Amino acid sequence: SWDWNGPLFALAARPQAMELYVAEPDLVAKRKKTLGDVEVGTASVRFKRIADLNLDEVAALLADAADRRKGRA
């Protein structure tokens, strides 16, 4: 996990998939259709292979979450 003024994101290995949790659920929802061949929950992105992710969109999602946290410092 990675913290910045509280938990920002975490990655978990599950038996059937990997899961990326992002502590800014509205940002996850905003990018839901662009994250790749994934399942999107309230604040999580579930994927089976790294190739299933649109890495540019995931990077943008994490950058947006970090930018939002900068304002809370």
PDB file of C-alpha atoms in Angstrom:
ATOM      1  CA  SER A   1       0.000   0.000   0.000  1.00  0.00           C
ATOM      2  CA  TRP A   2       0.993   3.595  -0.411  1.00  0.00           C
ATOM      3  CA  ASP A   3       0.044   6.367   2.013  1.00  0.00           C
ATOM      4  CA  TRP A   4      -0.186  10.098   1.560  1.00  0.00           C
ATOM      5  CA  ASN A   5      -2.274  11.847   4.192  1.00  0.00           C
ATOM      6  CA  GLY A   6      -3.868   8.441   4.789  1.00  0.00           C
ATOM      7  CA  PRO A   7      -4.017   5.347   2.581  1.00  0.00           C
ATOM      8  CA  LEU A   8      -4.027   6.287  -1.104  1.00  0.00           C
ATOM      9  CA  PHE A   9      -3.920   2.900  -2.839  1.00  0.00           C
ATOM     10  CA  ALA A  10      -3.115  -0.753  -2.209  1.00  0.00           C
ATOM     11  CA  LEU A  11      -2.595  -3.851  -4.329  1.00  0.00           C
ATOM     12  CA  ALA A  12      -3.837  -7.256  -3.160  1.00  0.00           C
ATOM     13  CA  ALA A  13      -3.187 -10.700  -4.630  1.00  0.00           C
ATOM     14  CA  ARG A  14      -6.289 -12.883  -4.607  1.00  0.00           C
ATOM     15  CA  PRO A  15      -6.482 -16.562  -5.658  1.00  0.00           C
ATOM     16  CA  GLN A  16      -8.273 -15.725  -8.924  1.00  0.00           C
ATOM     17  CA  ALA A  17      -7.158 -12.140  -9.597  1.00  0.00           C
ATOM     18  CA  MET A  18      -5.275  -9.068  -8.449  1.00  0.00           C
ATOM     19  CA  GLU A  19      -7.106  -6.132  -6.938  1.00  0.00           C
ATOM     20  CA  LEU A  20      -6.083  -2.481  -6.889  1.00  0.00           C
ATOM     21  CA  TYR A  21      -7.821  -0.427  -4.212  1.00  0.00           C
ATOM     22  CA  VAL A  22      -7.933   3.353  -4.599  1.00  0.00           C
ATOM     23  CA  ALA A  23      -9.089   5.525  -1.691  1.00  0.00           C
ATOM     24  CA  GLU A  24     -10.853   7.983  -4.000  1.00  0.00           C
ATOM     25  CA  PRO A  25     -13.905   5.988  -5.197  1.00  0.00           C
ATOM     26  CA  ASP A  26     -15.375   8.786  -7.312  1.00  0.00           C
ATOM     27  CA  LEU A  27     -12.189   8.851  -9.391  1.00  0.00           C
ATOM     28  CA  VAL A  28     -12.426   5.083  -9.903  1.00  0.00           C
ATOM     29  CA  ALA A  29     -16.053   5.440 -11.021  1.00  0.00           C
ATOM     30  CA  LYS A  30     -15.148   8.276 -13.402  1.00  0.00           C
ATOM     31  CA  ARG A  31     -12.604   6.070 -15.237  1.00  0.00           C
ATOM     32  CA  LYS A  32     -14.570   2.812 -14.971  1.00  0.00           C
ATOM     33  CA  LYS A  33     -15.044   2.293 -18.720  1.00  0.00           C
ATOM     34  CA  THR A  34     -11.468   3.165 -19.653  1.00  0.00           C
ATOM     35  CA  LEU A  35      -9.450   0.994 -17.234  1.00  0.00           C
ATOM     36  CA  GLY A  36      -9.368  -2.065 -19.493  1.00  0.00           C
ATOM     37  CA  ASP A  37     -10.756  -5.609 -19.381  1.00  0.00           C
ATOM     38  CA  VAL A  38     -11.390  -5.412 -15.638  1.00  0.00           C
ATOM     39  CA  GLU A  39     -14.127  -5.568 -13.016  1.00  0.00           C
ATOM     40  CA  VAL A  40     -14.625  -2.312 -11.166  1.00  0.00           C
ATOM     41  CA  GLY A  41     -16.053  -2.129  -7.663  1.00  0.00           C
ATOM     42  CA  THR A  42     -16.776   0.921  -5.545  1.00  0.00           C
ATOM     43  CA  ALA A  43     -13.099   1.643  -4.912  1.00  0.00           C
ATOM     44  CA  SER A  44     -11.343  -1.305  -6.537  1.00  0.00           C
ATOM     45  CA  VAL A  45     -10.189  -2.601  -9.899  1.00  0.00           C
ATOM     46  CA  ARG A  46      -9.993  -6.404 -10.278  1.00  0.00           C
ATOM     47  CA  PHE A  47      -7.897  -7.936 -13.065  1.00  0.00           C
ATOM     48  CA  LYS A  48      -6.456 -11.339 -13.939  1.00  0.00           C
ATOM     49  CA  ARG A  49      -3.406 -10.243 -15.933  1.00  0.00           C
ATOM     50  CA  ILE A  50      -1.467  -6.997 -16.075  1.00  0.00           C
ATOM     51  CA  ALA A  51      -2.115  -7.048 -19.834  1.00  0.00           C
ATOM     52  CA  ASP A  52      -5.841  -6.629 -19.058  1.00  0.00           C
ATOM     53  CA  LEU A  53      -5.211  -3.162 -17.616  1.00  0.00           C
ATOM     54  CA  ASN A  54      -5.038   0.049 -19.585  1.00  0.00           C
ATOM     55  CA  LEU A  55      -1.857   1.132 -17.792  1.00  0.00           C
ATOM     56  CA  ASP A  56      -2.019   4.718 -19.041  1.00  0.00           C
ATOM     57  CA  GLU A  57      -5.479   5.107 -17.498  1.00  0.00           C
ATOM     58  CA  VAL A  58      -4.415   3.434 -14.246  1.00  0.00           C
ATOM     59  CA  ALA A  59      -1.427   5.787 -14.033  1.00  0.00           C
ATOM     60  CA  ALA A  60      -3.713   8.761 -14.657  1.00  0.00           C
ATOM     61  CA  LEU A  61      -6.133   7.511 -11.980  1.00  0.00           C
ATOM     62  CA  LEU A  62      -3.353   7.239  -9.399  1.00  0.00           C
ATOM     63  CA  ALA A  63      -1.939  10.636 -10.399  1.00  0.00           C
ATOM     64  CA  ASP A  64      -5.393  12.223  -9.993  1.00  0.00           C
ATOM     65  CA  ALA A  65      -5.769  10.604  -6.570  1.00  0.00           C
ATOM     66  CA  ALA A  66      -2.335  11.900  -5.515  1.00  0.00           C
ATOM     67  CA  ASP A  67      -3.113  15.391  -6.850  1.00  0.00           C
ATOM     68  CA  ARG A  68      -6.315  15.448  -4.827  1.00  0.00           C
ATOM     69  CA  ARG A  69      -4.376  14.460  -1.696  1.00  0.00           C
ATOM     70  CA  LYS A  70      -1.886  17.300  -2.235  1.00  0.00           C
ATOM     71  CA  GLY A  71      -4.709  19.699  -1.464  1.00  0.00           C
ATOM     72  CA  ARG A  72      -5.299  17.993   1.915  1.00  0.00           C
ATOM     73  CA  ALA A  73      -1.716  18.251   3.179  1.00  0.00           C
TER      74      ALA A  73
END
